[in-house]
Every structure is written in C-alpha cells, then in structure tokens.
Coordinates of C-alpha atoms in Angstrom, one line a residue:
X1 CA 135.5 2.8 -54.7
X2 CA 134.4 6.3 -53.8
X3 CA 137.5 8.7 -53.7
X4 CA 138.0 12.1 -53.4
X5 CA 141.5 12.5 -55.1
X6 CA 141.0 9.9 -58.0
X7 CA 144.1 10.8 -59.8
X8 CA 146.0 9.9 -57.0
X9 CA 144.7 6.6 -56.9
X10 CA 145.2 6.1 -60.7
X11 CA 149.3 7.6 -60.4
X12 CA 149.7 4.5 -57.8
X13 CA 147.8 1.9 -59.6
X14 CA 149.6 2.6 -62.7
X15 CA 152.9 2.9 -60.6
X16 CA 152.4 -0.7 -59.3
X17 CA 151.4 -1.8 -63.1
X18 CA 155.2 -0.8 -64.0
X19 CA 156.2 -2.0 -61.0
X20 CA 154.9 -5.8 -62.1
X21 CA 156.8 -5.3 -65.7
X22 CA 159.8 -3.9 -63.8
X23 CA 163.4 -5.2 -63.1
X24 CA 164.7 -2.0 -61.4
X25 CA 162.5 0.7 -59.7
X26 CA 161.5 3.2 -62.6
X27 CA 161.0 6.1 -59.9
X28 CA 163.5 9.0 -60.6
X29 CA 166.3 8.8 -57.7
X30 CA 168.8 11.0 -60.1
X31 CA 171.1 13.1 -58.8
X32 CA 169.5 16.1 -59.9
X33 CA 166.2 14.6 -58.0
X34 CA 168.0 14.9 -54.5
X35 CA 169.2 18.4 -55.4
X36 CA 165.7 19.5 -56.2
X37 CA 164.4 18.3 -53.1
X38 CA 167.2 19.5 -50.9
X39 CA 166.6 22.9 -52.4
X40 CA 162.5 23.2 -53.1
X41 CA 161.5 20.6 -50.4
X42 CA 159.6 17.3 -50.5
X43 CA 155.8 17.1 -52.1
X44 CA 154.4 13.8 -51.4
X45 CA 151.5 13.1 -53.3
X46 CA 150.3 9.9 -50.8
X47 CA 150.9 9.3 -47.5
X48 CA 151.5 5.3 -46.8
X49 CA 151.7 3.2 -43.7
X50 CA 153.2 0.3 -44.2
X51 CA 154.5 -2.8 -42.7
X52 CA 158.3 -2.6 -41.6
X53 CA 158.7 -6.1 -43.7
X54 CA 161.9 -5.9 -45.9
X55 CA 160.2 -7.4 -48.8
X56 CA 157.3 -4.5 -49.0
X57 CA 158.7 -1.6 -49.8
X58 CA 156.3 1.5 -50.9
X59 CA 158.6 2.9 -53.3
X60 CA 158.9 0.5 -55.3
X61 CA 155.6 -1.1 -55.4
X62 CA 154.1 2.1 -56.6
X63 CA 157.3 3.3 -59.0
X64 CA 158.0 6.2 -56.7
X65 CA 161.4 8.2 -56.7
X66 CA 162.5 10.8 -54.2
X67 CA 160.0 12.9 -52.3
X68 CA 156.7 11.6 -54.3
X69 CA 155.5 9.1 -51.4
X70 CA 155.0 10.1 -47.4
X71 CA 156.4 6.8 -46.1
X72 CA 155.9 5.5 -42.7
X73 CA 156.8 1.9 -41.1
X74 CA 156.0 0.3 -38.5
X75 CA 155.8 -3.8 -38.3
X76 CA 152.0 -5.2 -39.1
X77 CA 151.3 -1.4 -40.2
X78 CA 149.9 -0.8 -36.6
X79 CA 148.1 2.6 -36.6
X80 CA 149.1 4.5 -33.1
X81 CA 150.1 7.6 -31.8
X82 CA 153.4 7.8 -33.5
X83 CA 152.0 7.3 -37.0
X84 CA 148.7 9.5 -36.5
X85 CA 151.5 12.5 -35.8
X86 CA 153.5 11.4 -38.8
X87 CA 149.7 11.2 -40.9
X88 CA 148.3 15.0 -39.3
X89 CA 152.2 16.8 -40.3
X90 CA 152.2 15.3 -44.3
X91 CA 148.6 16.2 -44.3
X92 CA 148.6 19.3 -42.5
X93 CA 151.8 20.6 -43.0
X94 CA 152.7 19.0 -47.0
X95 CA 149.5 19.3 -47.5
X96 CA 149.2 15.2 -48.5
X97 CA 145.2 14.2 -49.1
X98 CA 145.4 10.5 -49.9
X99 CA 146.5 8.0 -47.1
X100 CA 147.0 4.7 -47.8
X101 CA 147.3 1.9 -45.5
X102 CA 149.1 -0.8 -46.8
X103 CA 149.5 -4.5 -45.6
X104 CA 150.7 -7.6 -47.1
X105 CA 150.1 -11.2 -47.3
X106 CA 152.7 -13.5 -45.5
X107 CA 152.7 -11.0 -42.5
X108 CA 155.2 -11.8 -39.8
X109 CA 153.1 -9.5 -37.2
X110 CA 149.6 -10.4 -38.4
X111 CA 151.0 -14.1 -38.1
X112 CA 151.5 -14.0 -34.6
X113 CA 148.2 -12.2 -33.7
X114 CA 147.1 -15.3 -35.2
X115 CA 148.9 -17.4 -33.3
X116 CA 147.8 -15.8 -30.3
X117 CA 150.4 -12.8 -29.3
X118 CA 154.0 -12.4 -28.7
X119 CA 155.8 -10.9 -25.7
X120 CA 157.6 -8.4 -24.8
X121 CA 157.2 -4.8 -26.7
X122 CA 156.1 -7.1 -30.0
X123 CA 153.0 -7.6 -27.9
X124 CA 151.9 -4.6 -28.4
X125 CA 151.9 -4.8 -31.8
X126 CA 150.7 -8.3 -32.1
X127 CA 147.6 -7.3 -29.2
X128 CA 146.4 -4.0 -31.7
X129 CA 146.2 -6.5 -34.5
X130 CA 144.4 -9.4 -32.8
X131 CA 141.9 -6.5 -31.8
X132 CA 141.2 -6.0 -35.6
X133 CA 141.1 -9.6 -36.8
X134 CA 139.6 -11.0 -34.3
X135 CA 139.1 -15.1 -34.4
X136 CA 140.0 -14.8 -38.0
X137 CA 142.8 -17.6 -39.4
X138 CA 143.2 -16.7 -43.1
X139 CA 146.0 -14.7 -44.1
X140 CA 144.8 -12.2 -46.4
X141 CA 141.5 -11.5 -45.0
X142 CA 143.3 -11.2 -41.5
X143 CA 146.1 -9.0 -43.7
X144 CA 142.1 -6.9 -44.9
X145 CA 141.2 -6.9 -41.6
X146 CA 144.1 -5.0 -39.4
X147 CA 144.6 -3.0 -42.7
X148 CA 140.4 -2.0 -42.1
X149 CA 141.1 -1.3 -38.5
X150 CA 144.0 1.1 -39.1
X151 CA 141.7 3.3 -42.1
X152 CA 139.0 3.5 -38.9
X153 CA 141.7 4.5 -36.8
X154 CA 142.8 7.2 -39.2
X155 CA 139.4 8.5 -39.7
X156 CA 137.9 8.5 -36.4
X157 CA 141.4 10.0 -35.2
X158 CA 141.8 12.6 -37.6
X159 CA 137.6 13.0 -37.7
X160 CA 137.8 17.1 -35.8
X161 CA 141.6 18.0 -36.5
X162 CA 141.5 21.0 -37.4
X163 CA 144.0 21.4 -40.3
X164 CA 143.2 17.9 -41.9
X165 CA 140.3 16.5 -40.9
X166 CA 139.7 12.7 -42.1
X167 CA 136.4 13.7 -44.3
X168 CA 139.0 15.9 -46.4
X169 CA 141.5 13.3 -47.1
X170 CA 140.9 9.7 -48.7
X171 CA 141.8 7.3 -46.4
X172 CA 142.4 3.8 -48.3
X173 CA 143.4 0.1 -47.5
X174 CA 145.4 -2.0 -49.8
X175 CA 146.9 -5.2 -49.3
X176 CA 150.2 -6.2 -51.5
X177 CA 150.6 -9.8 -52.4
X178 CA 154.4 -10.6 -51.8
X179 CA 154.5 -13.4 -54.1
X180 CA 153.2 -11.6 -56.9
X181 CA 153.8 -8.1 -56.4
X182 CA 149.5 -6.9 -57.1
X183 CA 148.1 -4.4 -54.7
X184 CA 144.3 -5.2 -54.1
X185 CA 142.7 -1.8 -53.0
X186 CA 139.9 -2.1 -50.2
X187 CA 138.1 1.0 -50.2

C-alpha cells in the first residue's frame, strides 16, 4: 500500500491490534482529556467515514479517545455531499491528511443494494451502493466494492479543492469484520 502519511496508518493498525486484546476501549476519555480539548481544540489525526451500524464504532476499533479521530456516519458509509463538506472542513480547516473509508461485513445497507433497493429516503442510500457493486452477491467484496467507490468519490471530488486537494491526503478503504473485530485495509 502506497501512503503518504504512513504513521498514520501504523497509529490505527496498532490501535485496532489493542482493540482485538481489549475488554474496554483503551483510548483516553479522562476528564482532563475533555478539558484539554474544550480549551486547545480538537486535532484529529484521521478522518473516517463510516457506516452508521451500532456495532462499528470508529473509536473503538482503532483505540481512539477524545478528539484523535474525525468521525462521520452515515448508514452503508455512502459518500455524498454532506460527508465531502464534513471531509474538505477536517482536512482543510484541522488540517486532517489521512481519510479512511470504512465499511463492514454484515451490512444492513449494502444488504439491501443486494437485494435490489429499498424505498423511501433509504433508497437513496441503497441506489448509491448498488451503483458501486454492481451485480455483485458476496458480502465482503460488495462491503470492498461501495467502500472502493466512496475512496473514488473522495478523490475525484476533492481532486482541484483548493485547500485540500485529494493528491495531498491519503484516501484509504478498510473493511471491519464484525464477528471478529480485524480491519482489512484496501489501498
């Protein structure tokens, strides 16, 4: 995998290895924690887009406490206007470099794009992912898939910003297995 920020990669692969040997979430949520970042402000050191899924939750799959990951959620981690705003302020204005999309196996969303859509607002959500997986019926490929088509969506969206442009950031897939907490990077 050809990164720019390696040592970020490395703080969230060795986050997700305490994760695996963890009962409790090892990131720092101490008192004093909130009261530095109410006072000096947050610095995220990875941006993550992940699924809205109760059972994935960023934070603790990478052992981070307050203010260390740039979290946003949105069910099937659909990549749209919303989240590229969310993606160009921690990048632009935190100054965030690595972006991680981050999907899971067992994917309500990615299910029903499977199935063949849902209604309503859902819909939406379920037609963005069928245009990323296509005809395909296996979980975690579908899971690699929409996870693929969101790191395009980042980078061809982000490709002439002007104060975070997609060639200065990594932009990397993951997928996290929900039955045995592993991360499998893409990128």
């Amino acid at each position: 995998m050809n990164v720019k920020y390696p040592e970020t990669l490395a703080r969230m692969q060795a986050g997700n290895a305490r994760y695996l040997a963890a009962r409790t979430n090892p990131g720092d949520v101490s008192p004093a924690r909130r009261l530095d970042t109410a006072q000096n402000g947050q610095h995220p050191y990875a941006i993550v887009v992940a699924c809205a899924d109760s059972r994935v939750v960023p934070e603790s799959i990478f052992s981070a406490g307050l203010g260390e990951l740039f979290v946003i959620r949105v069910a099937g981690n659909v990549i749209g206007d919303t989240q590229l705003g969310s993606i160009q302020y921690a990048a632009g204005h935190l100054g965030v470099k690595t972006v991680v999309v981050l999907g899971h196996t067992n994917c309500g969303a990615v299910g029903a794009a499977m199935a063949g859509g849902a209604g309503g607002y859902v819909g939406f959500l379920t037609g963005e992912i069928a245009k990323a997986i296509g005809a395909e019926q296996d979980d975690f490929r579908a899971s690699a898939k929409n996870v693929g088509y969101g790191v395009s969506r980042i980078r061809e969206a982000l490709k002439d910003d002007r104060e975070c442009p997609s060639d200065s950031l990594d932009i990397l897939g993951a997928v996290y297995h929900i039955d045995t907490g592993t991360v499998d990077w893409l990128n």
